[in-house]
Structure formats: C-alpha cells, structure tokens
JSON list of C-alpha atoms in Angstrom, two decimals:
[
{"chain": "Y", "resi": 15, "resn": "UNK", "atom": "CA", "xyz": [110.25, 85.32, -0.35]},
{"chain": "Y", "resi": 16, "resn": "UNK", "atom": "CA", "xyz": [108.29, 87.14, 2.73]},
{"chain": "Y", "resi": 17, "resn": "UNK", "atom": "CA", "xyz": [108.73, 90.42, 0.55]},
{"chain": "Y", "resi": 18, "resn": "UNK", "atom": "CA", "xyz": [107.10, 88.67, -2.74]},
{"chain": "Y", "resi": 19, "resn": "UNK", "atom": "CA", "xyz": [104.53, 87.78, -0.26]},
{"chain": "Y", "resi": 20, "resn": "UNK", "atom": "CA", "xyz": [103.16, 91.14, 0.47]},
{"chain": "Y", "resi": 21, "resn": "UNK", "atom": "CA", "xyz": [105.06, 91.58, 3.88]},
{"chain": "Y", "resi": 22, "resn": "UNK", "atom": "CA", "xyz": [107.29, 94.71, 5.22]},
{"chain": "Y", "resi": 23, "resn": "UNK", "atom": "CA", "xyz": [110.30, 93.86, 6.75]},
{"chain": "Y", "resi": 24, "resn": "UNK", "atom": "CA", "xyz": [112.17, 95.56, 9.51]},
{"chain": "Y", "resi": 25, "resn": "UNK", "atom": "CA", "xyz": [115.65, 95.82, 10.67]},
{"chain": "Y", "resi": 26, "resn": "UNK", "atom": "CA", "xyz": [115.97, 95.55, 14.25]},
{"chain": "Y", "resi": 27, "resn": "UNK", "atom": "CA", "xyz": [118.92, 97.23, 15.82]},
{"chain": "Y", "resi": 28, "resn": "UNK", "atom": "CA", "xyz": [117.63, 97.05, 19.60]},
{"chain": "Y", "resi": 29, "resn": "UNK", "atom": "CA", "xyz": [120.70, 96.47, 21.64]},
{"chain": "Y", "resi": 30, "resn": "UNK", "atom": "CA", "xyz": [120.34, 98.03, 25.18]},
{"chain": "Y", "resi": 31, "resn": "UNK", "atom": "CA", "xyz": [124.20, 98.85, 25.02]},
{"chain": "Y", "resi": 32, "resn": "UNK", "atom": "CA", "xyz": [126.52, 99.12, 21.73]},
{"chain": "Y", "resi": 33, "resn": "UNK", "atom": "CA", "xyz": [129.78, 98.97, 23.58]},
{"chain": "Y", "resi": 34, "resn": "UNK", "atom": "CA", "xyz": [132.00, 101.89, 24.15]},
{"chain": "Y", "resi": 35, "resn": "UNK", "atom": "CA", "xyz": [132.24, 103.25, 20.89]},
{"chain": "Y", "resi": 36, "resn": "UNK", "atom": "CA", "xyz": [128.09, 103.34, 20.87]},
{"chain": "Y", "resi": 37, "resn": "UNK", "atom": "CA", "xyz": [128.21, 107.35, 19.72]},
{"chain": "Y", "resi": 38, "resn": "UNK", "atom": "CA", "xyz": [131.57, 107.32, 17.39]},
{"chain": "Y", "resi": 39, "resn": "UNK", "atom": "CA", "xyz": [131.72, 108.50, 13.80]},
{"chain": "Y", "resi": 40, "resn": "UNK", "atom": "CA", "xyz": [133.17, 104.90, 13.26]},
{"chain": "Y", "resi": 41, "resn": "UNK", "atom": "CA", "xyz": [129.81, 103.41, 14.50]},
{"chain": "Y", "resi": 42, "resn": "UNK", "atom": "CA", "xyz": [127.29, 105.06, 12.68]},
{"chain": "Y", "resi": 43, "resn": "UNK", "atom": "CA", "xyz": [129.21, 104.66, 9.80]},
{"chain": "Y", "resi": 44, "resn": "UNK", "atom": "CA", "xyz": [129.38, 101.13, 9.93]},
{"chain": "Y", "resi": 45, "resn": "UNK", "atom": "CA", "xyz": [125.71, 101.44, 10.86]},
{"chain": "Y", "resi": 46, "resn": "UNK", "atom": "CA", "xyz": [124.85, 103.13, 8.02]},
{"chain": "Y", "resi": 47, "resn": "UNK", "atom": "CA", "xyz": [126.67, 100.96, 5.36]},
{"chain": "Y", "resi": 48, "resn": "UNK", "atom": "CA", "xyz": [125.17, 97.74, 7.17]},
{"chain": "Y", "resi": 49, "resn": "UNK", "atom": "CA", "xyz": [121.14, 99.44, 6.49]},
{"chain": "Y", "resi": 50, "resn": "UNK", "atom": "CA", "xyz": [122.25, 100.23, 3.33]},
{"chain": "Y", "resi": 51, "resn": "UNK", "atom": "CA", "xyz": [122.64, 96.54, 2.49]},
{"chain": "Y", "resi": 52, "resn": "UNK", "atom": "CA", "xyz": [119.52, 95.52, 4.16]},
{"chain": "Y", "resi": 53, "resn": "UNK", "atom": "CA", "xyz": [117.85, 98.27, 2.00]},
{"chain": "Y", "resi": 54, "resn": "UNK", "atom": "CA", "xyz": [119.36, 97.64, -1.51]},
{"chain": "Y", "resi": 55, "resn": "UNK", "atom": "CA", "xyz": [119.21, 93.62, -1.02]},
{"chain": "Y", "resi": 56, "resn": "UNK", "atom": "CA", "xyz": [116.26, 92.86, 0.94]},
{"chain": "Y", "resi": 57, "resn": "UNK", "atom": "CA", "xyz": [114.64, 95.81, 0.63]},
{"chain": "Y", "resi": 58, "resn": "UNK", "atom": "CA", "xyz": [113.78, 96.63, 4.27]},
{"chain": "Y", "resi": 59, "resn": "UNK", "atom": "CA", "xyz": [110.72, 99.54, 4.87]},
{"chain": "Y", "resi": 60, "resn": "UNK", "atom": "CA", "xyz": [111.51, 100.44, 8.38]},
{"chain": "Y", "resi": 61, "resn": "UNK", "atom": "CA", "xyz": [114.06, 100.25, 11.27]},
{"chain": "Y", "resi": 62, "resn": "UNK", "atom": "CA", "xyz": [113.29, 99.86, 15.20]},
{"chain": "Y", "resi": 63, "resn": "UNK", "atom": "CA", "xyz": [116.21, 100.85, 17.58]},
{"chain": "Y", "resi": 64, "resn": "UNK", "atom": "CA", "xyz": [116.62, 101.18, 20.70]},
{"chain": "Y", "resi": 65, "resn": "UNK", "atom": "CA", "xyz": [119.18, 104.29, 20.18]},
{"chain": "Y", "resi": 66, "resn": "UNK", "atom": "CA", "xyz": [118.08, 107.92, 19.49]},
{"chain": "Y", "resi": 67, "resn": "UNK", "atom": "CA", "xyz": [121.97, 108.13, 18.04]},
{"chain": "Y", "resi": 68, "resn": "UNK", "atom": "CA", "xyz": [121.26, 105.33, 15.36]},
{"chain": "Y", "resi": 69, "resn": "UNK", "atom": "CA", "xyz": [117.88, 107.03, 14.38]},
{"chain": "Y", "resi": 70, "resn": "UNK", "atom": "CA", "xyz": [119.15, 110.33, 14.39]},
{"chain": "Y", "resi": 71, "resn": "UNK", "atom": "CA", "xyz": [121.76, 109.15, 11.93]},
{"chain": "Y", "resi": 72, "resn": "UNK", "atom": "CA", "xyz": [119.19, 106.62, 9.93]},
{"chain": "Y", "resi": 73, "resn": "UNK", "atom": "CA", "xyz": [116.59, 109.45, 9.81]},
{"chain": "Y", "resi": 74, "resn": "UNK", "atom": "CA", "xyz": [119.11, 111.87, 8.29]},
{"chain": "Y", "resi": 75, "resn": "UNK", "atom": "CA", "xyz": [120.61, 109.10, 5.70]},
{"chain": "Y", "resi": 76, "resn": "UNK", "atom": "CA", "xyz": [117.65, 107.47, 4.54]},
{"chain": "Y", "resi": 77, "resn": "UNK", "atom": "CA", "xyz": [115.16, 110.78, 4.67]},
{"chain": "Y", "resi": 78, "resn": "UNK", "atom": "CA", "xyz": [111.80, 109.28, 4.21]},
{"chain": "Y", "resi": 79, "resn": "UNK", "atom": "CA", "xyz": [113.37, 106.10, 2.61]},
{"chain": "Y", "resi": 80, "resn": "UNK", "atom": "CA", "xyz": [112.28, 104.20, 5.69]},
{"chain": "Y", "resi": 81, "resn": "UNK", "atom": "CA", "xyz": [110.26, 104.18, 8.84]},
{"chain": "Y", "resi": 82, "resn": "UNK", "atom": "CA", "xyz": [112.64, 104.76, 12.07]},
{"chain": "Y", "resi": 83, "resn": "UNK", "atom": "CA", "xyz": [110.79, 103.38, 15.06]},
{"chain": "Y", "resi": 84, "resn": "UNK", "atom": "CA", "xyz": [111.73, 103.62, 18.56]},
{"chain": "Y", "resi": 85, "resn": "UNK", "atom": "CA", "xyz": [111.73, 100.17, 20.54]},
{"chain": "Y", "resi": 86, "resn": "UNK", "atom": "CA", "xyz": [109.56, 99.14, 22.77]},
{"chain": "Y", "resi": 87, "resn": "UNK", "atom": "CA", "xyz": [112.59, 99.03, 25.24]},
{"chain": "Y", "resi": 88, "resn": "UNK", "atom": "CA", "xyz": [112.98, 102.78, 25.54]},
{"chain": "Y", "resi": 89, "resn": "UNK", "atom": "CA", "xyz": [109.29, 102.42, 27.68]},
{"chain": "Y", "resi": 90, "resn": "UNK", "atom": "CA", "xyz": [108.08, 105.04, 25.71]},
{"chain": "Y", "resi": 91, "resn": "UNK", "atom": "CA", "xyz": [104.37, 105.98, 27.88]},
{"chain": "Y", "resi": 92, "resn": "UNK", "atom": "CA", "xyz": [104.53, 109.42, 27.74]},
{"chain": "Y", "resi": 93, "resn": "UNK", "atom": "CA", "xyz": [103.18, 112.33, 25.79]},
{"chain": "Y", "resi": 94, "resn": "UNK", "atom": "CA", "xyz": [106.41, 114.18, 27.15]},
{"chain": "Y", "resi": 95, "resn": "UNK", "atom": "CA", "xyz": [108.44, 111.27, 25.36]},
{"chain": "Y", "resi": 96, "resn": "UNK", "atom": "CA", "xyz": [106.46, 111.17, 22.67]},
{"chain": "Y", "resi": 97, "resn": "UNK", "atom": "CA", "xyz": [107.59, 115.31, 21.98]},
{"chain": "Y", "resi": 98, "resn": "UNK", "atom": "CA", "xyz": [111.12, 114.91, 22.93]},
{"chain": "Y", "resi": 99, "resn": "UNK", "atom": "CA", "xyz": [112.05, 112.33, 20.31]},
{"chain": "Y", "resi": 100, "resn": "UNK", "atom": "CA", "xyz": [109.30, 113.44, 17.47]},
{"chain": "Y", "resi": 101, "resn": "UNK", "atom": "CA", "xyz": [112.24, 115.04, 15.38]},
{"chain": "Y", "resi": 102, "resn": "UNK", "atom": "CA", "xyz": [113.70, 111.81, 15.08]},
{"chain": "Y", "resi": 103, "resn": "UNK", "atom": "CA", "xyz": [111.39, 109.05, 15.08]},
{"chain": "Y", "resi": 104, "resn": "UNK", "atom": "CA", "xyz": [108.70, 108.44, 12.39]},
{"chain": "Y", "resi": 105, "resn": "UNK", "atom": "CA", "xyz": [106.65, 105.69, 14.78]},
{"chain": "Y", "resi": 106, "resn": "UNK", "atom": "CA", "xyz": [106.88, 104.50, 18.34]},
{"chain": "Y", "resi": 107, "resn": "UNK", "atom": "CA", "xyz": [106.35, 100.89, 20.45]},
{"chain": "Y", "resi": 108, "resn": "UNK", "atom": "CA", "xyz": [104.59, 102.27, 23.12]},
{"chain": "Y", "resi": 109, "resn": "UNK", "atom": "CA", "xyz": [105.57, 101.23, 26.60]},
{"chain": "Y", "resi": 110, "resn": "UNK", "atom": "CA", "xyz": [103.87, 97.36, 27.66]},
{"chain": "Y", "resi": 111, "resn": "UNK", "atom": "CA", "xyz": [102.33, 98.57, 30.66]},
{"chain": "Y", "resi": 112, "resn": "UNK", "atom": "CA", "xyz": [99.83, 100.65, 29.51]},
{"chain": "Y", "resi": 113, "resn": "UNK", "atom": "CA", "xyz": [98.15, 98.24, 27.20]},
{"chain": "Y", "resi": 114, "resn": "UNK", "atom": "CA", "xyz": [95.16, 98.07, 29.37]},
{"chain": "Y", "resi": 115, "resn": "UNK", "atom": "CA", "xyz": [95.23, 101.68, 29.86]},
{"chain": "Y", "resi": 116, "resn": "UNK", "atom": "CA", "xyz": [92.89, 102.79, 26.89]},
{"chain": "Y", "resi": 117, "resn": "UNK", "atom": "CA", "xyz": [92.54, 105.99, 28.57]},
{"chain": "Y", "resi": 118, "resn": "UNK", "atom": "CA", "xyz": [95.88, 106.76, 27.96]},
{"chain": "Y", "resi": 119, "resn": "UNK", "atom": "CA", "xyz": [96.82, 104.80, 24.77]},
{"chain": "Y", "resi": 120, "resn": "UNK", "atom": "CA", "xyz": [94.04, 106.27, 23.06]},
{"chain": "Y", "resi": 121, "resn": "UNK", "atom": "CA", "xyz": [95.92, 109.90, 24.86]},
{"chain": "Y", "resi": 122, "resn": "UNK", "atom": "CA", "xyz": [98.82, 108.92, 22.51]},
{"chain": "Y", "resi": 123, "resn": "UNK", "atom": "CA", "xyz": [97.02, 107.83, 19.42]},
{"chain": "Y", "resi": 124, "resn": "UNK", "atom": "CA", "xyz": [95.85, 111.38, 19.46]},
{"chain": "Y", "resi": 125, "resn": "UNK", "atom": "CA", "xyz": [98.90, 113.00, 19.83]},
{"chain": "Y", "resi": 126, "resn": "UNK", "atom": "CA", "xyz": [100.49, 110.79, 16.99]},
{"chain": "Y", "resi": 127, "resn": "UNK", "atom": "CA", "xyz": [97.49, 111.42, 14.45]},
{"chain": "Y", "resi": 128, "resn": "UNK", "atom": "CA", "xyz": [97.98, 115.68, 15.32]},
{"chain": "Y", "resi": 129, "resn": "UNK", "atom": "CA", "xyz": [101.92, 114.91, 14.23]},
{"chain": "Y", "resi": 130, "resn": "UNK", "atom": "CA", "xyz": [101.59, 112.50, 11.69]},
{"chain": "Y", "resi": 131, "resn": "UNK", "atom": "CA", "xyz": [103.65, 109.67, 13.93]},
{"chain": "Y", "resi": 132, "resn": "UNK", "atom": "CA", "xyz": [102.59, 105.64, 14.26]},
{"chain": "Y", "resi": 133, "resn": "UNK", "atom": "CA", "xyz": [102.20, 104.26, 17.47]},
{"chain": "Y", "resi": 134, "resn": "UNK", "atom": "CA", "xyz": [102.80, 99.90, 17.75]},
{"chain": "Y", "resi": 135, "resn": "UNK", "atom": "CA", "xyz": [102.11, 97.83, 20.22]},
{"chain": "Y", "resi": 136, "resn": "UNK", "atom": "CA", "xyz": [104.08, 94.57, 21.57]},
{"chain": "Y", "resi": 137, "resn": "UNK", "atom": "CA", "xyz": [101.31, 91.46, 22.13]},
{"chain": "Y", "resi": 138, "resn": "UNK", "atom": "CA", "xyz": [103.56, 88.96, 23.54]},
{"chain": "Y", "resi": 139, "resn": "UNK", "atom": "CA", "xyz": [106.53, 90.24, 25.94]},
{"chain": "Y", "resi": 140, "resn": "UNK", "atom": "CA", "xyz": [108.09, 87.83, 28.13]},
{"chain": "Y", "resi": 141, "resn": "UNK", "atom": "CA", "xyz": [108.96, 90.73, 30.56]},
{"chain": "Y", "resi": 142, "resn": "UNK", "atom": "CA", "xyz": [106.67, 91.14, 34.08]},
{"chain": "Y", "resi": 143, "resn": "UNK", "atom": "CA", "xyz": [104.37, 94.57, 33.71]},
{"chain": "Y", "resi": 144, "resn": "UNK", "atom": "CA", "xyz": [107.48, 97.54, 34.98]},
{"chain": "Y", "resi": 145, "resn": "UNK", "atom": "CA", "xyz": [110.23, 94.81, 35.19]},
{"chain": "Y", "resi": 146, "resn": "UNK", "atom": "CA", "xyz": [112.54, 96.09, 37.75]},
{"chain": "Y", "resi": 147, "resn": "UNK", "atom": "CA", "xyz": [115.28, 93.70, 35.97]},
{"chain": "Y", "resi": 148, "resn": "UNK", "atom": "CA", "xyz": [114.71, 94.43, 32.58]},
{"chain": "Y", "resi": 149, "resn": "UNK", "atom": "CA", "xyz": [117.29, 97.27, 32.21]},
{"chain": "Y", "resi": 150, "resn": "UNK", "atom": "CA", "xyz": [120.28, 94.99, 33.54]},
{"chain": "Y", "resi": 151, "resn": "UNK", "atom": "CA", "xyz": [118.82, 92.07, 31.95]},
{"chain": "Y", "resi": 152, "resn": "UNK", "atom": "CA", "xyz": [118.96, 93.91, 28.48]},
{"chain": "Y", "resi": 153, "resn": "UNK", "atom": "CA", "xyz": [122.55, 94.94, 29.03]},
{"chain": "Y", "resi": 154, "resn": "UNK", "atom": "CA", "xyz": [123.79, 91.00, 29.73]},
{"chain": "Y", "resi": 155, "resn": "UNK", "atom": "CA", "xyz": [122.18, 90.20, 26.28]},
{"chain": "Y", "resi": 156, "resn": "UNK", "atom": "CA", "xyz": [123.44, 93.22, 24.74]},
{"chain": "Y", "resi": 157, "resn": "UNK", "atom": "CA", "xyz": [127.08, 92.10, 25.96]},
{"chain": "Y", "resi": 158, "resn": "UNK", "atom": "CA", "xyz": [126.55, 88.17, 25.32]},
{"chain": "Y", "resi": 159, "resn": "UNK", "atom": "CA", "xyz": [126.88, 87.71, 28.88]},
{"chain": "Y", "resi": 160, "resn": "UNK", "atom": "CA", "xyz": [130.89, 88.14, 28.31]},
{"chain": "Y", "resi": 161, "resn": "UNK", "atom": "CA", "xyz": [132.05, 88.05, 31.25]},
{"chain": "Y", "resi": 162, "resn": "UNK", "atom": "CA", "xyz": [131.60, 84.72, 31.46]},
{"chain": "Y", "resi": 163, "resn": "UNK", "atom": "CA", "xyz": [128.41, 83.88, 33.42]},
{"chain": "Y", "resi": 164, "resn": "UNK", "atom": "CA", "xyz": [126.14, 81.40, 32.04]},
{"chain": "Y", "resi": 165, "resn": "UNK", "atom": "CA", "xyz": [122.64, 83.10, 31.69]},
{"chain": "Y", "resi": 166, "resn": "UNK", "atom": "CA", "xyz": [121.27, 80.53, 34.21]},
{"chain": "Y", "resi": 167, "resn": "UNK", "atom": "CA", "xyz": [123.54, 82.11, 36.69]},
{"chain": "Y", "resi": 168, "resn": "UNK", "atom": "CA", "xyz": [122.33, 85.52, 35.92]},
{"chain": "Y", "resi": 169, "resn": "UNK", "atom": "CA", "xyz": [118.69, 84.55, 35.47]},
{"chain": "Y", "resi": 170, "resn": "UNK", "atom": "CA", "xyz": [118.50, 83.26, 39.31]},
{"chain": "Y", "resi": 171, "resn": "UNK", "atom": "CA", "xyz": [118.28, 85.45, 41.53]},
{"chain": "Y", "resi": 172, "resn": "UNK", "atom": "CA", "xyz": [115.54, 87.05, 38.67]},
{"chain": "Y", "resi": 173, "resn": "UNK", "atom": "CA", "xyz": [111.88, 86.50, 37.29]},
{"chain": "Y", "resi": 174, "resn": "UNK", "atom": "CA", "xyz": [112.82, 82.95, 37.09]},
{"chain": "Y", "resi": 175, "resn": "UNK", "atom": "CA", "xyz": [113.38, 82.58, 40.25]},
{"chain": "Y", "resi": 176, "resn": "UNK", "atom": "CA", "xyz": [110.65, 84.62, 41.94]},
{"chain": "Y", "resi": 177, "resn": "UNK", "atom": "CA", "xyz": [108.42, 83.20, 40.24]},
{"chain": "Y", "resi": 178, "resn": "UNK", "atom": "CA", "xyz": [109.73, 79.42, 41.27]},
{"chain": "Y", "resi": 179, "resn": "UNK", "atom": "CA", "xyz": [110.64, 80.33, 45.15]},
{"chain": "Y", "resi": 180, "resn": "UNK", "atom": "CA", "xyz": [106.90, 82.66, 45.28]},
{"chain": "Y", "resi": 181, "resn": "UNK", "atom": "CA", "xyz": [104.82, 80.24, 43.45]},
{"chain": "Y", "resi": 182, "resn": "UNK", "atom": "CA", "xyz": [103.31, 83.27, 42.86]},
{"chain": "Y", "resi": 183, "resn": "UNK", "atom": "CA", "xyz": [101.46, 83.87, 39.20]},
{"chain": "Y", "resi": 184, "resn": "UNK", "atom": "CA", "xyz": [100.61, 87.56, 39.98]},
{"chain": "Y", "resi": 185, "resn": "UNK", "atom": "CA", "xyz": [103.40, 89.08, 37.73]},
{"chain": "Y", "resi": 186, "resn": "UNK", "atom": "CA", "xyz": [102.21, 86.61, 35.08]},
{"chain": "Y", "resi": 187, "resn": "UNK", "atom": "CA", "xyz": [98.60, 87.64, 35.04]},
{"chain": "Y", "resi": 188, "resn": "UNK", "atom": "CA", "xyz": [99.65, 91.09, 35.25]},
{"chain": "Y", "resi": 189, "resn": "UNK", "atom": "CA", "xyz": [101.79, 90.47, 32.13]},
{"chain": "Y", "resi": 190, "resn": "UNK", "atom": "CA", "xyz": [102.38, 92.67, 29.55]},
{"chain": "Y", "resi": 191, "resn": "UNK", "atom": "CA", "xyz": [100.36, 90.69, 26.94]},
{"chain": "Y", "resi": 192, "resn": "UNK", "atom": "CA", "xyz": [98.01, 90.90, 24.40]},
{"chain": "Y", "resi": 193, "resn": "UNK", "atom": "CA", "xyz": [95.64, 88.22, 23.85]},
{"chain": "Y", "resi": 194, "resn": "UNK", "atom": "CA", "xyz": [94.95, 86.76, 20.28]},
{"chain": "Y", "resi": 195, "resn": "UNK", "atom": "CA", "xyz": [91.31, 87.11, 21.31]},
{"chain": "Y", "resi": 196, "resn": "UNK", "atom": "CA", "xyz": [91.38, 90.58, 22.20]},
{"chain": "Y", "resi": 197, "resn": "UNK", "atom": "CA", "xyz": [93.48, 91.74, 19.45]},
{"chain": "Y", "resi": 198, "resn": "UNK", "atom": "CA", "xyz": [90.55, 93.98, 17.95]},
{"chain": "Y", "resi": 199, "resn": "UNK", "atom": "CA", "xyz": [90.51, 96.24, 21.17]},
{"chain": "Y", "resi": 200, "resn": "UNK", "atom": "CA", "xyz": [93.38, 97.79, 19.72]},
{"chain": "Y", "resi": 201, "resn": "UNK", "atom": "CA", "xyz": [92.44, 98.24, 16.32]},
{"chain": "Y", "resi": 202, "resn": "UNK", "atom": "CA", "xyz": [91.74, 101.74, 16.72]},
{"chain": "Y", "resi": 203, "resn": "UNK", "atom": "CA", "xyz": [94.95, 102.65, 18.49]},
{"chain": "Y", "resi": 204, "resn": "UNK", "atom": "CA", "xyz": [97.61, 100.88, 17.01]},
{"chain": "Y", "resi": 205, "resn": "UNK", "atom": "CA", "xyz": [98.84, 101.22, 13.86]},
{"chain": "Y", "resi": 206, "resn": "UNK", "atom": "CA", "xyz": [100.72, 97.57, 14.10]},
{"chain": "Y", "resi": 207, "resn": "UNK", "atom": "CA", "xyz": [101.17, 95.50, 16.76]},
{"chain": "Y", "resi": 208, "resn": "UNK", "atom": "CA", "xyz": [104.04, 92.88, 16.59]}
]
C-alpha cells in the first residue's frame, strides 16, 4: 500500500552490534537472502546500516539495485568520513550535532554533489547533542538487554536520570532536533531528512 502510494521504502539494518558472528560468511549470507526478499516482495529502494560489512556486501550484491546508506549512528561529521567509506556507501545520515552547523553541513553537501553521494538528515532524535551514552545504550538494544536487566535499570543512572536528579533542560534545548517549522533551512543541504 505505502509503495502504490508513491513512497520509497527502506530496510533498516542498524544494529550497533550483530553478535559474534557479525563478519562471517554465514551472516552476510543470511543477510543477503533476507534483502533479497524485501526487494522481490516489497520492493525496497534503499538500505541504511549501521555496518560498513553489510554495505560492503549489499553494495556488491545489489550493484546499483538499491541505495546503501550509512546510519546516522556511525556519527558520520566528517569530510575525512565522508572519503573513507565513499566506495561503499551511495548516501550518508550525517552526524545530529551539526545540524545547526550550516557552515559545515553545507561543507558536506559539497563534497557529496563533487562525488555524486546523498547526504540525510535525522529531525527528531531522542539522543542529547554528543550523547556520551549512546554507544553503550545502542549495544543493550542491539542485545535485547539479555542479560537480564530491565531497561529501567539500565536507563537510570542515564539521560533519564540526569535529566530528573538536574532538573536541568540544557541537553534538551541543545537537542539534536529539527523543527517542523524550520524544516526549509535544510532544503538546500539535504537530500531527505527522516
């Protein structure tokens, strides 16, 4: 229905940790067989991953079959990131934090226009502008939080409780955010913004 309605869909494969087979044969395999579906029944146009292994492997597979994007997790706010993964990614979700930097994002639009690359923004992260939990955070959602802990438990001694014990709204305002009013400051740099 959302394809008969004009729409692209994407596939997200964003885990921050596929386990310990995460760079077998087995695994990209299985990978590869479970895009194919996606592809042939729902007919997917592009794939965001957090893993340069996955979109090496997608990006050799599909060929220009899809778009493979890099996640907005792999804080991508670089122009030396950018060049190190511009073999294997087609677009990028450029890091939160700089999307009051125009300086800089409009740095990267430049550099993805010279190398025919997209660049996509992220208006509405829950995450505080350069999260110093987001990494482990990732990982307990990546794993289910299987060994047991409740994600209250984890979540404590986090954001949700810094912001409760600091009463402190700073990290909020500071927020990596985009406003629905302010959405056409980034026309000109972003080629999508989810």
């Amino acid at each position: 229905e959302i394809r008969k309605k004009g729409l692209r869909l994407t596939l997200l494969l964003n885990a921050s940790c596929y386990g310990e087979h995460a760079a077998s044969k087995k695994f990209i395999d299985q990978t590869k067989e479970s895009v194919k579906v996606y592809y042939n029944e729902f007919a997917i146009s592009s794939i965001t991953t957090t893993s340069p292994i996955i979109a090496h492997a997608l990006k050799k597979e599909f060929e220009n079959k899809l778009e493979i994007r890099a996640s907005v997790n792999m804080r991508i706010g670089s122009i030396d990131a950018l060049n190190y993964l511009k073999d294997i990614f087609d677009a990028f979700y450029i890091q939160r934090e700089l999307y009051r930097d125009f300086d800089k994002l409009k740095e990267m639009r430049i550099w993805s226009n010279k190398h025919s690359k997209r660049i996509y923004g992220l208006a509405n992260s829950g995450c505080f502008a350069y999260c110093p939990w987001q990494s482990t955070h990732d990982n307990l959602i990546a794993h289910s939080y299987a060994d047991g802990l409740t994600p209250d438990e984890v979540l404590v001694p986090n954001c949700f409780n810094y912001l409760s014990s600091k009463q402190d709204l700073l990290p909020l305002i500071k927020g990596c955010f985009i406003r629905p009013e302010d959405i056409d400051f980034y026309d000109s740099i972003f080629d999508g913004i989810k």
